[in-house]
mmCIF file of C-alpha atoms in Angstrom:
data_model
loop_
_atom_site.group_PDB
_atom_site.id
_atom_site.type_symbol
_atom_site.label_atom_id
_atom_site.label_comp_id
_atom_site.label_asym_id
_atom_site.label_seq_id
_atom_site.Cartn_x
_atom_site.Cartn_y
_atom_site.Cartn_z
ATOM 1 C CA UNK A 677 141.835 96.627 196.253
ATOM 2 C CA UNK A 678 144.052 97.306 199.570
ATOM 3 C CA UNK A 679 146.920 95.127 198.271
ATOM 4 C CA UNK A 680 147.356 97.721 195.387
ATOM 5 C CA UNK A 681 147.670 100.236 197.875
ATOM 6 C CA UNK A 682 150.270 98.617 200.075
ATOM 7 C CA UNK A 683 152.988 101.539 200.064
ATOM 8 C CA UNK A 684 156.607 100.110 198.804
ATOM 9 C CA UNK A 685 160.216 101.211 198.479
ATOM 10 C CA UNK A 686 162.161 99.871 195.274
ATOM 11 C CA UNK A 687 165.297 100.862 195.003
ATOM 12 C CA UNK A 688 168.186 99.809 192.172
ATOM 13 C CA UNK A 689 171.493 100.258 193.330
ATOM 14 C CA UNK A 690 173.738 100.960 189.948
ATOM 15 C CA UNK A 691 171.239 98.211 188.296
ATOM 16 C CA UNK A 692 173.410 95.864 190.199
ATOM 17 C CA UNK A 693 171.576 95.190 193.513
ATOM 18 C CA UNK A 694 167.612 95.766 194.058
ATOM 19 C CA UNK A 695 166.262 96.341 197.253
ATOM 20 C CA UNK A 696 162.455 96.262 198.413
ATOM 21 C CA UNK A 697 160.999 97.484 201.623
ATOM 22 C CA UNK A 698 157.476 98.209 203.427
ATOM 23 C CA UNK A 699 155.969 99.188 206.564
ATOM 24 C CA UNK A 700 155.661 95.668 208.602
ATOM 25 C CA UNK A 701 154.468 97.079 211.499
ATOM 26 C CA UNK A 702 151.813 99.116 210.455
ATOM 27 C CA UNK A 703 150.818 97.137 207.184
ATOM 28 C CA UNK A 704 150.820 93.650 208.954
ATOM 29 C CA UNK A 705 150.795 94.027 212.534
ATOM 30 C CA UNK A 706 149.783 90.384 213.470
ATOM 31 C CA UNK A 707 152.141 88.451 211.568
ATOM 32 C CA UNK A 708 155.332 88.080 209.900
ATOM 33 C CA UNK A 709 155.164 87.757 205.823
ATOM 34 C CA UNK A 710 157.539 86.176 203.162
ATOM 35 C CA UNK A 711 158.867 87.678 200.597
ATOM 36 C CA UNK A 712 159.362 86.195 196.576
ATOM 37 C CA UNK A 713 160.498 87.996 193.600
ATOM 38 C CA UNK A 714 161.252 86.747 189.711
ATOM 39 C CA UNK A 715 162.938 88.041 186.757
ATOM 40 C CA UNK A 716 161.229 85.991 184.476
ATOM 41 C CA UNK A 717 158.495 86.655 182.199
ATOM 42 C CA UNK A 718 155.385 84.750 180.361
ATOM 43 C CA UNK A 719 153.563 82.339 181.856
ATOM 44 C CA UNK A 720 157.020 79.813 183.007
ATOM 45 C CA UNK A 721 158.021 82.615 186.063
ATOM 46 C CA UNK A 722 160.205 80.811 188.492
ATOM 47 C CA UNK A 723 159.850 82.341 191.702
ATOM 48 C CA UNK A 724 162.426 82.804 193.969
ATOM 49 C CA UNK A 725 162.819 83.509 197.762
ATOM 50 C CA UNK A 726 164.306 86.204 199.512
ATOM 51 C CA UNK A 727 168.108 85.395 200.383
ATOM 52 C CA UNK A 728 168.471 88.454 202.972
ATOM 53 C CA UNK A 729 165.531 89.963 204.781
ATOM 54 C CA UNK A 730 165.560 93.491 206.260
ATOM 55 C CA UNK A 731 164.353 93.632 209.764
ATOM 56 C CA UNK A 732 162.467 95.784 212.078
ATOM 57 C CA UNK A 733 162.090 94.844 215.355
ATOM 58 C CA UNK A 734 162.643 91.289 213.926
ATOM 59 C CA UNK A 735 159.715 91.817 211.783
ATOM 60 C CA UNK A 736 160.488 91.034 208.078
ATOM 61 C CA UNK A 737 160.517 94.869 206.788
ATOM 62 C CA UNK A 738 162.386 94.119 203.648
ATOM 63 C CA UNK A 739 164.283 92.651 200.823
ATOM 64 C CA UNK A 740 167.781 93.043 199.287
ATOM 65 C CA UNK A 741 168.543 90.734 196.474
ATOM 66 C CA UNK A 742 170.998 90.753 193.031
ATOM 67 C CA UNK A 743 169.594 92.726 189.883
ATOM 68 C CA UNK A 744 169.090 90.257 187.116
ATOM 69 C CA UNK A 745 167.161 91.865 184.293
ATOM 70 C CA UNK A 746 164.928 94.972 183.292
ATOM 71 C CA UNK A 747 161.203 93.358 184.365
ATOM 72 C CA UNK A 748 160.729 92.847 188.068
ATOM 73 C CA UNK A 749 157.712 90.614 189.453
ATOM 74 C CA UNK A 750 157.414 90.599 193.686
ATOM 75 C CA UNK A 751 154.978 89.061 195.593
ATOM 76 C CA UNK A 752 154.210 89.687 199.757
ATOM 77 C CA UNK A 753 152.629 86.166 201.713
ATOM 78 C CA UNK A 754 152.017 85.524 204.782
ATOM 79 C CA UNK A 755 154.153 83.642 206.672
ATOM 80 C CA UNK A 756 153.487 80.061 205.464
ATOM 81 C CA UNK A 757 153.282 81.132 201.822
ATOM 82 C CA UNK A 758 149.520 80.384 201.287
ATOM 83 C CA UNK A 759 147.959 83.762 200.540
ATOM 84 C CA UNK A 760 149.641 86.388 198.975
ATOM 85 C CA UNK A 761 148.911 89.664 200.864
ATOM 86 C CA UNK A 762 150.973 91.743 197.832
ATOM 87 C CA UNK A 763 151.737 91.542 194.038
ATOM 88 C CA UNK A 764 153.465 94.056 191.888
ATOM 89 C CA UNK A 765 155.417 94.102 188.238
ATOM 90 C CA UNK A 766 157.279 96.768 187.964
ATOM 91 C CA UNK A 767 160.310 97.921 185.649
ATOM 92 C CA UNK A 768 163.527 98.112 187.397
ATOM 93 C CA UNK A 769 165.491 100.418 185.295
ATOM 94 C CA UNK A 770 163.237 102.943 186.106
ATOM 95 C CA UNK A 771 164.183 103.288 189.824
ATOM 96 C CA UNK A 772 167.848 103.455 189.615
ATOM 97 C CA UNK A 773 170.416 105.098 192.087
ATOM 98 C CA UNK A 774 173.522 105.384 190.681
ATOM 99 C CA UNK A 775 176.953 105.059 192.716
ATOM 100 C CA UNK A 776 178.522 108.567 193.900
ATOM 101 C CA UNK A 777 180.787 110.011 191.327
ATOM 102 C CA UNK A 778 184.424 108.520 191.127
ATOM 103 C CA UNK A 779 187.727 110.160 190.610
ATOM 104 C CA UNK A 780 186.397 113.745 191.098
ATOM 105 C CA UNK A 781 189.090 116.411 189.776
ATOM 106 C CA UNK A 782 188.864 120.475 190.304
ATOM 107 C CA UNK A 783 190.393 122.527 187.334
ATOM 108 C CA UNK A 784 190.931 126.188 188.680
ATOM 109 C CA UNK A 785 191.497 128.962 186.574
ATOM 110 C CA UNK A 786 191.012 132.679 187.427
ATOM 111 C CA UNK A 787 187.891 132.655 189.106
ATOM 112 C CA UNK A 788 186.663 129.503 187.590
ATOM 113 C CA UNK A 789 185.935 125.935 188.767
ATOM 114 C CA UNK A 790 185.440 122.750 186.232
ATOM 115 C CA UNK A 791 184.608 119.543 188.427
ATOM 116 C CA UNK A 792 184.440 116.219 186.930
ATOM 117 C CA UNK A 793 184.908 112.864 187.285
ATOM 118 C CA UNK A 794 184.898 109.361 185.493
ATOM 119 C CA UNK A 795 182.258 108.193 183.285
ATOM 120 C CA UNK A 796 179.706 105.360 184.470
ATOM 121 C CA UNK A 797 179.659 102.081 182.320
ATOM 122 C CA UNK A 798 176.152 102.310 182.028
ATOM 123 C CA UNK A 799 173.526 104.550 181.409
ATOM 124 C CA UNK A 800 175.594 107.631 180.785
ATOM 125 C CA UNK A 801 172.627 110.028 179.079
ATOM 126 C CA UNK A 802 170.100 109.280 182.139
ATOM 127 C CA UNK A 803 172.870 111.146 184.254
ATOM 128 C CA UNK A 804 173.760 114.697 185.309
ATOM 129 C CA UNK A 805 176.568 115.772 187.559
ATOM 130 C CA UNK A 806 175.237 118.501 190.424
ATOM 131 C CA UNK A 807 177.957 120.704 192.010
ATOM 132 C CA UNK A 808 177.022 122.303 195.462
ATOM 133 C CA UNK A 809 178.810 124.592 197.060
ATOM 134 C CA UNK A 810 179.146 126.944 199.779
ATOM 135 C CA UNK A 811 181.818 129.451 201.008
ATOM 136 C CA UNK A 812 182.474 130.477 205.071
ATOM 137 C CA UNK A 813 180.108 133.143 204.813
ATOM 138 C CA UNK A 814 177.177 131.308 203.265
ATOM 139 C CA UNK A 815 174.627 129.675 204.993
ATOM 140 C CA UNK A 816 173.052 127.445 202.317
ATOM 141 C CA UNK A 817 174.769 125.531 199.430
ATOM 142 C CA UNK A 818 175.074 127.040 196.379
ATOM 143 C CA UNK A 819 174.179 124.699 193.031
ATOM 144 C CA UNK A 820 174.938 124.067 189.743
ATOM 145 C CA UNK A 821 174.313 120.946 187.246
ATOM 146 C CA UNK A 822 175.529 120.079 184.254
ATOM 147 C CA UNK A 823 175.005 116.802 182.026
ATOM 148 C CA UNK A 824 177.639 114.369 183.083
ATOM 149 C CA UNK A 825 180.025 114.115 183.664
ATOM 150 C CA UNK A 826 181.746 117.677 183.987
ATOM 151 C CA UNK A 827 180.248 121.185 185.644
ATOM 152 C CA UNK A 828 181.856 124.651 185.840
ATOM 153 C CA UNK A 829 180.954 127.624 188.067
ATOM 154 C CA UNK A 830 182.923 130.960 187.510
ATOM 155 C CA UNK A 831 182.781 134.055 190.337
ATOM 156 C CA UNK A 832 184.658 132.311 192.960
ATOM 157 C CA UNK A 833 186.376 134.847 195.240
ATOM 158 C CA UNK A 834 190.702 133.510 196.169
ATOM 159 C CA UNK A 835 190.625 134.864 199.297
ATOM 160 C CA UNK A 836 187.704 132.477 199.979
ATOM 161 C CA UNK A 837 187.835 128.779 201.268
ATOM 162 C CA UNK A 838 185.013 127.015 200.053
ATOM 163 C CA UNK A 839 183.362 123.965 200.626
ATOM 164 C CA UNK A 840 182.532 121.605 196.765
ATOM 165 C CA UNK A 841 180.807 118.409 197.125
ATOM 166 C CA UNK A 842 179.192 116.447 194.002
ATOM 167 C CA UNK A 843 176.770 113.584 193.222
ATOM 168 C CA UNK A 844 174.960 112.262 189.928
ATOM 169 C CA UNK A 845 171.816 112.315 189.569
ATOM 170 C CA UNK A 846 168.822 110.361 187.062
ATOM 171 C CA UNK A 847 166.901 112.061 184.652
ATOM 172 C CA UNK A 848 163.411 112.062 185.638
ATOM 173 C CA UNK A 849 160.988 111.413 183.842
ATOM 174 C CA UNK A 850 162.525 109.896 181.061
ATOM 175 C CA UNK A 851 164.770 107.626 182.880
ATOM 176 C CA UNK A 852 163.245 107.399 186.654
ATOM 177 C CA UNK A 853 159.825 107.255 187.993
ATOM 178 C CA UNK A 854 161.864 108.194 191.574
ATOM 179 C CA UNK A 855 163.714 111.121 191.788
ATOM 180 C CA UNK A 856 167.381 108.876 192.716
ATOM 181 C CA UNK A 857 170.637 110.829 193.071
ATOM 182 C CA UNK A 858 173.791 109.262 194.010
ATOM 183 C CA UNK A 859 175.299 110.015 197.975
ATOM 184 C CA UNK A 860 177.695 112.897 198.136
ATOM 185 C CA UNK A 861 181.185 112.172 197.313
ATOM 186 C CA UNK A 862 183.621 113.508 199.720
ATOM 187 C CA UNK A 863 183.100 116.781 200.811
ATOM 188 C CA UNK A 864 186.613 119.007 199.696
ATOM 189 C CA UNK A 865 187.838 122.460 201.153
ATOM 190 C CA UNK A 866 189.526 124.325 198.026
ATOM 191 C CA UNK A 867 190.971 128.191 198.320
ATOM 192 C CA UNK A 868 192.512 129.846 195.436
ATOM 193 C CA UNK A 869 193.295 126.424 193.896
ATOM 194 C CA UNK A 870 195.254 125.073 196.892
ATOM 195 C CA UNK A 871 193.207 121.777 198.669
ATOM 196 C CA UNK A 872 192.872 122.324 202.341
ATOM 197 C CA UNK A 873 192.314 120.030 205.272
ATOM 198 C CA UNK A 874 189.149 122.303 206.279
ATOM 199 C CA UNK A 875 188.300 125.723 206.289
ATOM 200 C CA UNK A 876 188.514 126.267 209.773
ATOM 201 C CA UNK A 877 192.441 126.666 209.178
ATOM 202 C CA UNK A 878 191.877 129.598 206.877
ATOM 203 C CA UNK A 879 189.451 131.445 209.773
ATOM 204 C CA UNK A 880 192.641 130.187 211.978
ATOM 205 C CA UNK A 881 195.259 132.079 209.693
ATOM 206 C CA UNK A 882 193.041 135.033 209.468
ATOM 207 C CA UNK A 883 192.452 135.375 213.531
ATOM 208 C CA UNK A 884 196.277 135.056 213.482
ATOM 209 C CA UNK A 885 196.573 137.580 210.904
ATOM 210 C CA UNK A 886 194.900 139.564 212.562
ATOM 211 C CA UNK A 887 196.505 139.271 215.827
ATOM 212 C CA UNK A 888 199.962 139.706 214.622
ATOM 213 C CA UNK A 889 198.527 143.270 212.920
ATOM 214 C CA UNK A 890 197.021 144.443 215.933
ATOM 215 C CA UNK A 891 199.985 143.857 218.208
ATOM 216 C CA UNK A 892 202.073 145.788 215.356
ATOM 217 C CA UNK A 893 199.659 148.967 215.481
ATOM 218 C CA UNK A 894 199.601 148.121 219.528
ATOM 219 C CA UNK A 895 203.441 148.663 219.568
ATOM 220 C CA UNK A 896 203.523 151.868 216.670
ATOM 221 C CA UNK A 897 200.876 153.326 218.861
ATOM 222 C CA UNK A 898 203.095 152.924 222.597
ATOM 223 C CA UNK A 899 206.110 154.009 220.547
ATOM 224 C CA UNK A 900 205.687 157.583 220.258
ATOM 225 C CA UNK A 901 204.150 157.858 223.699
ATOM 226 C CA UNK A 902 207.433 156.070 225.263
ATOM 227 C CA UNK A 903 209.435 158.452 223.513
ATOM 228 C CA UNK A 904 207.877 161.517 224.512
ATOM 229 C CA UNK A 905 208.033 159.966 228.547
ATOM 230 C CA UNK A 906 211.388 159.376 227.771
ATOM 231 C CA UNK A 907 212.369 163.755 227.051
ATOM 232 C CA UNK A 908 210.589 164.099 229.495
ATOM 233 C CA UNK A 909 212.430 162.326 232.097
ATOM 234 C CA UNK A 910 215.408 163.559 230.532
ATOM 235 C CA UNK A 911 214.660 167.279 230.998
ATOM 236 C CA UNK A 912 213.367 166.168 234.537
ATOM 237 C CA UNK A 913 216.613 164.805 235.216
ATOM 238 C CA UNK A 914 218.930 167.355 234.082
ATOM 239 C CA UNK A 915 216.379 170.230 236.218
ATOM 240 C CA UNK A 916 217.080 168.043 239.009
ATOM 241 C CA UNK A 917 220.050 166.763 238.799
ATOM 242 C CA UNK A 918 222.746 168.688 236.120
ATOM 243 C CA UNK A 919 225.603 167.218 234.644
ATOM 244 C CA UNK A 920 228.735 167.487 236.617
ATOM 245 C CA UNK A 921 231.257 168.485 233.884
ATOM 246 C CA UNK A 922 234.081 166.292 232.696
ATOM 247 C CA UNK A 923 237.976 167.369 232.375
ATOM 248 C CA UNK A 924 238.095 164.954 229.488
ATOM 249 C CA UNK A 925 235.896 167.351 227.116
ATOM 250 C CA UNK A 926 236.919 170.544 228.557
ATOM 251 C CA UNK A 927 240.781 169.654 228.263
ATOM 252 C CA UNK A 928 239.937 167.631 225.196
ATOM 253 C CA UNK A 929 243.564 168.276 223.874
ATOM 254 C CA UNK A 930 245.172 167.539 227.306
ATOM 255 C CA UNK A 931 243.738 164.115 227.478
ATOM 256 C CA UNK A 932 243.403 162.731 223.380
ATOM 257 C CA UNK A 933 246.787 164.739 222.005
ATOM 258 C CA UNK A 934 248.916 164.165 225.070
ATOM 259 C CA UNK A 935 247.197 161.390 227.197
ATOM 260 C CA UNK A 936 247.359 163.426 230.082
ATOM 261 C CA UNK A 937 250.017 164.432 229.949
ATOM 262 C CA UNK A 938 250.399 167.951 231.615
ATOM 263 C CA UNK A 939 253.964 168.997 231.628
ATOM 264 C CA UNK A 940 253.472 167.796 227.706
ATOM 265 C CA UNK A 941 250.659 170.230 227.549
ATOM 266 C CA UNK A 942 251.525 172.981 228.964
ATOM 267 C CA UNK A 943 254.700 173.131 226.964
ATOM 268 C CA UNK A 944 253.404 172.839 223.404
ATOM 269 C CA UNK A 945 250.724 175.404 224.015
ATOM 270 C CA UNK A 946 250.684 178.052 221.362
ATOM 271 C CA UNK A 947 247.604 179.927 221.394
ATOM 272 C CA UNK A 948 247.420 180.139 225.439
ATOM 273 C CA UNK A 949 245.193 182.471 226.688
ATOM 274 C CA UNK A 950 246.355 183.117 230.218
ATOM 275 C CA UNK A 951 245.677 186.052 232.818
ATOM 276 C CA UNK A 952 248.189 185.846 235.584
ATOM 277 C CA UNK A 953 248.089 187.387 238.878
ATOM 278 C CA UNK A 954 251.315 187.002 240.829
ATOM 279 C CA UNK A 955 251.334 187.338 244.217
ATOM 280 C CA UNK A 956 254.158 187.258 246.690
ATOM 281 C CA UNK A 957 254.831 188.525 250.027
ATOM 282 C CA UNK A 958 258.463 190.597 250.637
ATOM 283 C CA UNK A 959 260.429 189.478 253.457
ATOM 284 C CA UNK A 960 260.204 191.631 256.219
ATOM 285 C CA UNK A 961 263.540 193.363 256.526
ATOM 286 C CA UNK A 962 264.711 194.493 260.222
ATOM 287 C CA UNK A 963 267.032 196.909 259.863
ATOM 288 C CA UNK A 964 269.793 197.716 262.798
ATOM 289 C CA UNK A 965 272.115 200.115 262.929
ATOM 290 C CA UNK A 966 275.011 197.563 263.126
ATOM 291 C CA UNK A 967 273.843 195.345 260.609
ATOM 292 C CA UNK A 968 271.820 197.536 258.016
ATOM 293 C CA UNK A 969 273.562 197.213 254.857
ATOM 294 C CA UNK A 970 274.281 193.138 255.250
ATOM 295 C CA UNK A 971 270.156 192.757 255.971
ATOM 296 C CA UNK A 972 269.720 195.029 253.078
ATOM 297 C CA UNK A 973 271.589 192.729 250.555
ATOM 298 C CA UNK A 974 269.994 189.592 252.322
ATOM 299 C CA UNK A 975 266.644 190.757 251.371
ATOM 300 C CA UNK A 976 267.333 191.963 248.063
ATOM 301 C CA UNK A 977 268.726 187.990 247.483
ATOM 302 C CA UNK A 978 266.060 186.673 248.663
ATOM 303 C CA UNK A 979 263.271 185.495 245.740
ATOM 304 C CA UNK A 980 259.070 185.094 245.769
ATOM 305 C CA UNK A 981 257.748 182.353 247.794
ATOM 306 C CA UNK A 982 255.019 181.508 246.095
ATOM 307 C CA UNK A 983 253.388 182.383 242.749
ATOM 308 C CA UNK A 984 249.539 181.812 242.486
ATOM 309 C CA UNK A 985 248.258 181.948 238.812
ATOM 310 C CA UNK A 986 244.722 182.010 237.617
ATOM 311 C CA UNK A 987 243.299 181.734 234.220
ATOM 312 C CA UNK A 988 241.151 184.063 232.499
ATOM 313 C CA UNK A 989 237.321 183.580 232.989
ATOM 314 C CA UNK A 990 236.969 182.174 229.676
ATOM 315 C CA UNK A 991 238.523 179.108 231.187
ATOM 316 C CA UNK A 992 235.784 178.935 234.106
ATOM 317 C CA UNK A 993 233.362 178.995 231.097
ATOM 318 C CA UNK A 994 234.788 175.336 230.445
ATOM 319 C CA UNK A 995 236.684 176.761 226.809
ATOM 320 C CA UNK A 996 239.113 174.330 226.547
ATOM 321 C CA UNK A 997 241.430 176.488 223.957
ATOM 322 C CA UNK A 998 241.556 179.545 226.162
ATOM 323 C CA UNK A 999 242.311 177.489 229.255
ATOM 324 C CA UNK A 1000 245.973 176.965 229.128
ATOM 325 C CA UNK A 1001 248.686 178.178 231.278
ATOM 326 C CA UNK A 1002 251.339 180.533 229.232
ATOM 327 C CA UNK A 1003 254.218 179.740 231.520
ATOM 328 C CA UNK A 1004 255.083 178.399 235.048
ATOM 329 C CA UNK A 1005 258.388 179.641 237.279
ATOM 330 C CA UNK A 1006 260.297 176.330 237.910
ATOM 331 C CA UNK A 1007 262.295 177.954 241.069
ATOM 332 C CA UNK A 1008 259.513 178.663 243.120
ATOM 333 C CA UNK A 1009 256.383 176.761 244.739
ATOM 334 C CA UNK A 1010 253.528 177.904 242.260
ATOM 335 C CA UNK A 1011 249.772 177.244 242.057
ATOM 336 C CA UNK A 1012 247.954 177.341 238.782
ATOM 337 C CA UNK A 1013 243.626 177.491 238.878
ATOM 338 C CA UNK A 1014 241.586 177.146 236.074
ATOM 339 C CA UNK A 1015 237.688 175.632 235.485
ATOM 340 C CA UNK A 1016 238.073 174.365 239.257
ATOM 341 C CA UNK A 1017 240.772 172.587 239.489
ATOM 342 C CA UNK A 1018 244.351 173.453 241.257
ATOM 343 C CA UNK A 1019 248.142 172.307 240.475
ATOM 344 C CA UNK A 1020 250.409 172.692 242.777
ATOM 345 C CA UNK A 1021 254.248 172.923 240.906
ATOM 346 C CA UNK A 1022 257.061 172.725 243.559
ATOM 347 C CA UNK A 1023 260.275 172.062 241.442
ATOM 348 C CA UNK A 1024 259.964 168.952 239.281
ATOM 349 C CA UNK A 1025 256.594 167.982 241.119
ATOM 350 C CA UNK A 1026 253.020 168.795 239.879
ATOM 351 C CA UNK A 1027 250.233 167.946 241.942
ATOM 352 C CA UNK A 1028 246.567 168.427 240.063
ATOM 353 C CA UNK A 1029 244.170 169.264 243.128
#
């Protein structure tokens, strides 16, 4: 009765390749067995032996041999072959595991996914197609199966990368006695319908998202501050230091109608606004009695030395329209003022100060 309850793995890879293991080292310790295995049935069973042996700790452990009907006899010896230590007939379509899905295609529309992929030769109804999948903020897959070989899952979030990976799987019990499903095909990395190398560049893009946001509300936030520094030092500046006025705004007309030119200026003046104060000194007249009526007419000859003229105090309140001159004696040494400045006119000469 033990040899019935020797513990074996059987295993039919796409009903193209069978493979058949066991525990060596804790079933037969002491020595290692043969393996032998036949396709036939009836009484004429030609026995075969096992072309490629499994090994653990180069103990036989196993079996892997080519699928070559739907009735499987094994058998377990010892090493010579005498006794057999294991028999077993078994059914071999009934521990199929198919081949991972082929040609897998995603179909996105909206929020809806549609996976599929190609058809097996074989077998077809015993399948079903599982979907699994998971977004960045799930920690377990997520699952869905559908009879192969297509499956569709709606509520899928486009700002989302998610993870999709799919496998077939055999209807049990109907079709398996083992619970076989296909390995994983590739694992994919799908946002919003666009394939992606991995979903760590989406978390990449969003820290840089982020980044370039919060150095934009970084600067708006400075801005205002720098400009209110910035009056500030501007009021500061003009307490402490005050602008020294400029000729060129004051005499605006002087310097953009007549480039400077002050004879120009003064002589196309209209609407002068000029308070003159003339001062001279007389010549002091000696009078003798031999000479008193030639010094007489000498000094009534003789003319002002010197003419000073100042303008009104509207033009020492920097108005450039009532700072002009009204008129100027040629014949004499003269000195006009106005806003701070000085010209000195000595005949044809004029000499700003």
């Amino acid at each position: 009765g033990w040899k019935d309850a020797i513990s074996t793995t059987i295993i039919n890879f796409n009903n193209e390749k069978m493979q058949i293991t066991w525990a060596a080292r804790e079933l037969f310790p002491s020595e290692n067995v043969s393996f032998s295995y036949t396709f036939a049935e009836g009484k004429n069973k030609v026995w075969k032996p096992c072309p490629t042996y499994l090994l653990d700790q180069d103990y036989n452990s196993g079996c892997l041999f080519k699928t070559e009907g739907p009735t499987l006899a094994i058998s377990i010896r010892n090493s010579n072959g005498s006794e057999e230590l294991f028999s077993k007939t078994l059914k071999s379509d009934f521990y199929i595991k198919p081949n991972r899905p082929e040609n897998v295609t995603f179909f996105w529309k909206a929020d809806t996914v549609t996976v599929s992929c190609n058809k097996p030769e074989r077998g077809v109804k015993c399948l079903t197609l599982e979907l699994q999948y998971k977004s960045k903020f799930d920690k377990d897959w997520q699952s869905r199966t559908s009879k192969c070989c297509s499956v569709g899952e709606q509520g899928f979030d486009p700002r989302k990368c998610y993870s999709f990976r799919v496998r077939l799987k055999r209807l049990v019990p109907f079709c398996n006695v083992v619970n076989y499903s296909s390995d994983w095909a590739a694992e994919t990395f799908w946002m919003n319908g666009t394939l992606l190398d991995s979903c760590d560049d989406d978390i990449k893009s969003h820290s840089k998202t982020v980044t370039v946001l919060s150095c934009l509300l970084a600067v708006l936030l400075v801005m205002p501050i720098l400009l209110i520094l910035l009056c500030k030092w501007q009021r500061l500046r003009k307490s402490v230091m005050p602008a020294i006025p400029d000729p060129k705004y004051i005499f605006a007309d002087l310097f953009n109608d007549h480039n400077g030119n002050f004879q120009e200026w003064i002589d196309r003046t209209d609407h002068a606004m000029v308070q003159t104060k003339l001062e001279y000194e007389e010549p002091e007249c000696i009078i003798e009695a031999e000479s008193q009526q030639e010094d007489e007419k000498n000094c009534d000859k003789q003319e002002p030395q010197e003419k000073i003229f100042s303008f009104s105090r509207a033009a020492e309140n920097n108005d450039p329209k009532a700072a002009q001159i009204a008129c100027l004696m040629p014949t004499s040494n003269t000195i006009a003022s106005f806003a701070g400045f000085q010209v000195l006119m000595n005949d044809d000469m004029y000499v700003m100060l």
